[in-house]
Amino acid sequence: MNSKTLLKKSVSSSEEKVAKPKKKVKNVFTYMDSTYQLNGPKSLLYKSIKENRRVKVWTRSHTYVRSICTGYLVAFDQYWNLAMTDVDEIYRIPISQNERNSQNQKETDVSNLEEFKNIEKNLNLYKTGRFNLFERHVNQLFIRGDNIVTVSLAD
């Protein structure tokens, strides 16, 4: 084989590569654009992303509503997995019976009571009957669809 035939083969192979049509890129965003624009409950989620509106999401634990997250929705999928930014979360942790009894004993001491009040102010802690409520701000949050109870617009 001479150099002319090698040159012809390399030119013809480059022409073949140009002639092939490019595949469309498939990711979460293109899937959302193609699927959820028209109707259904997920179309509201799609509109909230496009209009940059805040969304309120209730999440669950095994027996109670665990938290309420309010933030901007960035992405979601068919399983209701949500990616959110700038999230304010109010969540609760149950108090066990032993902790309730120990808190009642400690509150009788005045010095301990003042310490607890200072700690509560720093943690944004609110005490209710069976639960302690906490607040926190999270920059980015991923919520798995299995844990979602309700989604609504925060307006």
mmCIF file of C-alpha atoms in Angstrom:
data_model
loop_
_atom_site.group_PDB
_atom_site.id
_atom_site.type_symbol
_atom_site.label_atom_id
_atom_site.label_comp_id
_atom_site.label_asym_id
_atom_site.label_seq_id
_atom_site.Cartn_x
_atom_site.Cartn_y
_atom_site.Cartn_z
ATOM 1 C CA MET A 1 0.000 0.000 0.000
ATOM 2 C CA ASN A 2 1.218 3.402 -0.806
ATOM 3 C CA SER A 3 0.667 6.715 0.978
ATOM 4 C CA LYS A 4 -2.117 7.833 -1.429
ATOM 5 C CA THR A 5 -4.426 4.938 -0.494
ATOM 6 C CA LEU A 6 -3.838 5.539 3.233
ATOM 7 C CA LEU A 7 -4.685 9.203 2.758
ATOM 8 C CA LYS A 8 -7.908 8.334 0.897
ATOM 9 C CA LYS A 9 -8.978 5.930 3.678
ATOM 10 C CA SER A 10 -8.410 8.513 6.396
ATOM 11 C CA VAL A 11 -10.365 11.182 4.451
ATOM 12 C CA SER A 12 -13.284 8.838 3.791
ATOM 13 C CA SER A 13 -13.481 7.767 7.471
ATOM 14 C CA SER A 14 -13.599 11.409 8.619
ATOM 15 C CA GLU A 15 -16.414 12.097 6.125
ATOM 16 C CA GLU A 16 -18.393 9.174 7.557
ATOM 17 C CA LYS A 17 -18.124 10.573 11.082
ATOM 18 C CA VAL A 18 -19.511 13.937 9.997
ATOM 19 C CA ALA A 19 -22.475 12.367 8.225
ATOM 20 C CA LYS A 20 -23.843 10.629 11.377
ATOM 21 C CA PRO A 21 -26.595 12.530 13.233
ATOM 22 C CA LYS A 22 -25.869 13.440 16.837
ATOM 23 C CA LYS A 23 -27.820 11.828 19.643
ATOM 24 C CA LYS A 24 -29.894 13.990 21.941
ATOM 25 C CA VAL A 25 -28.462 14.382 25.425
ATOM 26 C CA LYS A 26 -30.580 12.561 28.000
ATOM 27 C CA ASN A 27 -30.521 13.783 31.589
ATOM 28 C CA VAL A 28 -32.982 14.772 34.308
ATOM 29 C CA PHE A 29 -33.587 18.234 32.880
ATOM 30 C CA THR A 30 -34.361 17.090 29.335
ATOM 31 C CA TYR A 31 -36.636 14.384 30.770
ATOM 32 C CA MET A 32 -38.547 16.989 32.783
ATOM 33 C CA ASP A 33 -38.872 19.261 29.748
ATOM 34 C CA SER A 34 -40.295 16.526 27.533
ATOM 35 C CA THR A 35 -42.605 14.815 30.031
ATOM 36 C CA TYR A 36 -44.200 17.146 32.564
ATOM 37 C CA GLN A 37 -45.143 20.307 30.669
ATOM 38 C CA LEU A 38 -48.797 19.659 29.957
ATOM 39 C CA ASN A 39 -50.890 18.234 32.779
ATOM 40 C CA GLY A 40 -50.925 16.187 35.948
ATOM 41 C CA PRO A 41 -49.546 16.815 39.429
ATOM 42 C CA LYS A 42 -45.942 16.870 38.293
ATOM 43 C CA SER A 43 -46.705 19.667 35.850
ATOM 44 C CA LEU A 44 -47.163 21.964 38.866
ATOM 45 C CA LEU A 45 -43.702 21.012 40.067
ATOM 46 C CA TYR A 46 -42.350 21.754 36.598
ATOM 47 C CA LYS A 47 -44.044 25.179 36.597
ATOM 48 C CA SER A 48 -42.647 25.979 40.041
ATOM 49 C CA ILE A 49 -39.136 25.334 38.706
ATOM 50 C CA LYS A 50 -39.683 27.484 35.617
ATOM 51 C CA GLU A 51 -41.321 30.342 37.597
ATOM 52 C CA ASN A 52 -38.807 30.048 40.471
ATOM 53 C CA ARG A 53 -41.477 29.712 43.175
ATOM 54 C CA ARG A 54 -40.982 28.317 46.680
ATOM 55 C CA VAL A 55 -42.394 24.882 47.467
ATOM 56 C CA LYS A 56 -43.399 23.422 50.829
ATOM 57 C CA VAL A 57 -42.718 19.697 51.338
ATOM 58 C CA TRP A 58 -43.948 17.576 54.251
ATOM 59 C CA THR A 59 -41.752 14.551 54.979
ATOM 60 C CA ARG A 60 -42.518 11.567 57.153
ATOM 61 C CA SER A 61 -40.912 9.285 59.648
ATOM 62 C CA HIS A 62 -42.250 5.787 60.232
ATOM 63 C CA THR A 63 -45.247 6.943 62.352
ATOM 64 C CA TYR A 64 -45.483 10.749 62.199
ATOM 65 C CA VAL A 65 -44.785 13.784 60.036
ATOM 66 C CA ARG A 66 -41.100 14.462 60.614
ATOM 67 C CA SER A 67 -40.472 17.830 59.000
ATOM 68 C CA ILE A 68 -41.691 20.644 56.803
ATOM 69 C CA CYS A 69 -39.169 21.898 54.238
ATOM 70 C CA THR A 70 -39.695 25.175 52.399
ATOM 71 C CA GLY A 71 -37.379 26.054 49.522
ATOM 72 C CA TYR A 72 -36.789 26.353 45.800
ATOM 73 C CA LEU A 73 -37.190 23.214 43.710
ATOM 74 C CA VAL A 74 -34.328 22.512 41.295
ATOM 75 C CA ALA A 75 -35.139 19.060 39.902
ATOM 76 C CA PHE A 76 -37.418 16.058 40.382
ATOM 77 C CA ASP A 77 -37.964 12.703 38.743
ATOM 78 C CA GLN A 78 -40.662 10.091 38.232
ATOM 79 C CA TYR A 79 -40.221 8.735 41.783
ATOM 80 C CA TRP A 80 -40.818 12.181 43.363
ATOM 81 C CA ASN A 81 -37.183 12.492 44.432
ATOM 82 C CA LEU A 82 -36.679 16.239 44.925
ATOM 83 C CA ALA A 83 -33.544 18.368 44.762
ATOM 84 C CA MET A 84 -34.033 21.692 46.556
ATOM 85 C CA THR A 85 -31.962 24.786 47.347
ATOM 86 C CA ASP A 86 -32.203 27.507 50.009
ATOM 87 C CA VAL A 87 -34.296 25.273 52.282
ATOM 88 C CA ASP A 88 -35.702 26.254 55.667
ATOM 89 C CA GLU A 89 -36.590 23.109 57.593
ATOM 90 C CA ILE A 90 -38.642 22.728 60.748
ATOM 91 C CA TYR A 91 -38.226 19.204 62.057
ATOM 92 C CA ARG A 92 -39.198 17.403 65.232
ATOM 93 C CA ILE A 93 -37.624 14.704 67.312
ATOM 94 C CA PRO A 94 -39.728 12.695 69.763
ATOM 95 C CA ILE A 95 -38.920 12.811 73.475
ATOM 96 C CA SER A 96 -38.729 9.405 75.141
ATOM 97 C CA GLN A 97 -40.462 8.753 78.457
ATOM 98 C CA ASN A 98 -37.101 8.585 80.282
ATOM 99 C CA GLU A 99 -36.047 11.971 78.913
ATOM 100 C CA ARG A 100 -39.376 13.520 79.992
ATOM 101 C CA ASN A 101 -38.897 12.275 83.549
ATOM 102 C CA SER A 102 -35.299 13.480 83.675
ATOM 103 C CA GLN A 103 -36.290 16.910 82.321
ATOM 104 C CA ASN A 104 -38.911 17.307 85.049
ATOM 105 C CA GLN A 105 -36.298 16.536 87.711
ATOM 106 C CA LYS A 106 -33.695 18.914 86.237
ATOM 107 C CA GLU A 107 -36.136 21.813 85.853
ATOM 108 C CA THR A 108 -36.544 22.048 89.629
ATOM 109 C CA ASP A 109 -32.952 23.268 89.915
ATOM 110 C CA VAL A 110 -32.877 27.000 89.041
ATOM 111 C CA SER A 111 -29.299 27.041 87.719
ATOM 112 C CA ASN A 112 -29.999 24.157 85.338
ATOM 113 C CA LEU A 113 -33.131 25.907 84.121
ATOM 114 C CA GLU A 114 -31.140 28.972 83.075
ATOM 115 C CA GLU A 115 -28.612 26.793 81.239
ATOM 116 C CA PHE A 116 -31.398 25.057 79.313
ATOM 117 C CA LYS A 117 -32.930 28.390 78.303
ATOM 118 C CA ASN A 118 -29.583 29.546 76.906
ATOM 119 C CA ILE A 119 -29.162 26.313 74.956
ATOM 120 C CA GLU A 120 -32.715 26.597 73.595
ATOM 121 C CA LYS A 121 -32.057 30.104 72.294
ATOM 122 C CA ASN A 122 -28.943 28.948 70.439
ATOM 123 C CA LEU A 123 -30.616 25.924 68.838
ATOM 124 C CA ASN A 124 -33.981 27.549 67.980
ATOM 125 C CA LEU A 125 -35.607 24.794 70.028
ATOM 126 C CA TYR A 126 -39.293 24.777 70.891
ATOM 127 C CA LYS A 127 -40.674 22.292 73.365
ATOM 128 C CA THR A 128 -44.080 20.808 72.810
ATOM 129 C CA GLY A 129 -45.673 17.888 74.628
ATOM 130 C CA ARG A 130 -44.072 14.850 73.025
ATOM 131 C CA PHE A 131 -41.679 16.455 70.542
ATOM 132 C CA ASN A 132 -38.820 18.918 70.399
ATOM 133 C CA LEU A 133 -39.037 21.216 67.380
ATOM 134 C CA PHE A 134 -35.864 22.429 65.683
ATOM 135 C CA GLU A 135 -35.255 24.894 62.850
ATOM 136 C CA ARG A 136 -32.346 24.909 60.464
ATOM 137 C CA HIS A 137 -31.318 26.317 57.104
ATOM 138 C CA VAL A 138 -29.842 23.985 54.477
ATOM 139 C CA ASN A 139 -28.238 25.288 51.275
ATOM 140 C CA GLN A 140 -28.911 22.153 49.204
ATOM 141 C CA LEU A 141 -31.165 19.249 50.090
ATOM 142 C CA PHE A 142 -32.122 15.985 48.390
ATOM 143 C CA ILE A 143 -35.375 14.386 49.559
ATOM 144 C CA ARG A 144 -36.083 10.811 48.594
ATOM 145 C CA GLY A 145 -39.562 10.274 47.167
ATOM 146 C CA ASP A 146 -40.434 7.507 49.642
ATOM 147 C CA ASN A 147 -40.407 10.017 52.513
ATOM 148 C CA ILE A 148 -42.629 12.678 50.931
ATOM 149 C CA VAL A 149 -46.168 13.075 52.256
ATOM 150 C CA THR A 150 -47.381 16.279 50.549
ATOM 151 C CA VAL A 151 -45.994 18.950 48.235
ATOM 152 C CA SER A 152 -47.598 22.382 47.820
ATOM 153 C CA LEU A 153 -46.732 25.893 46.739
ATOM 154 C CA ALA A 154 -45.466 27.979 49.649
ATOM 155 C CA ASP A 155 -47.239 31.195 48.626
#
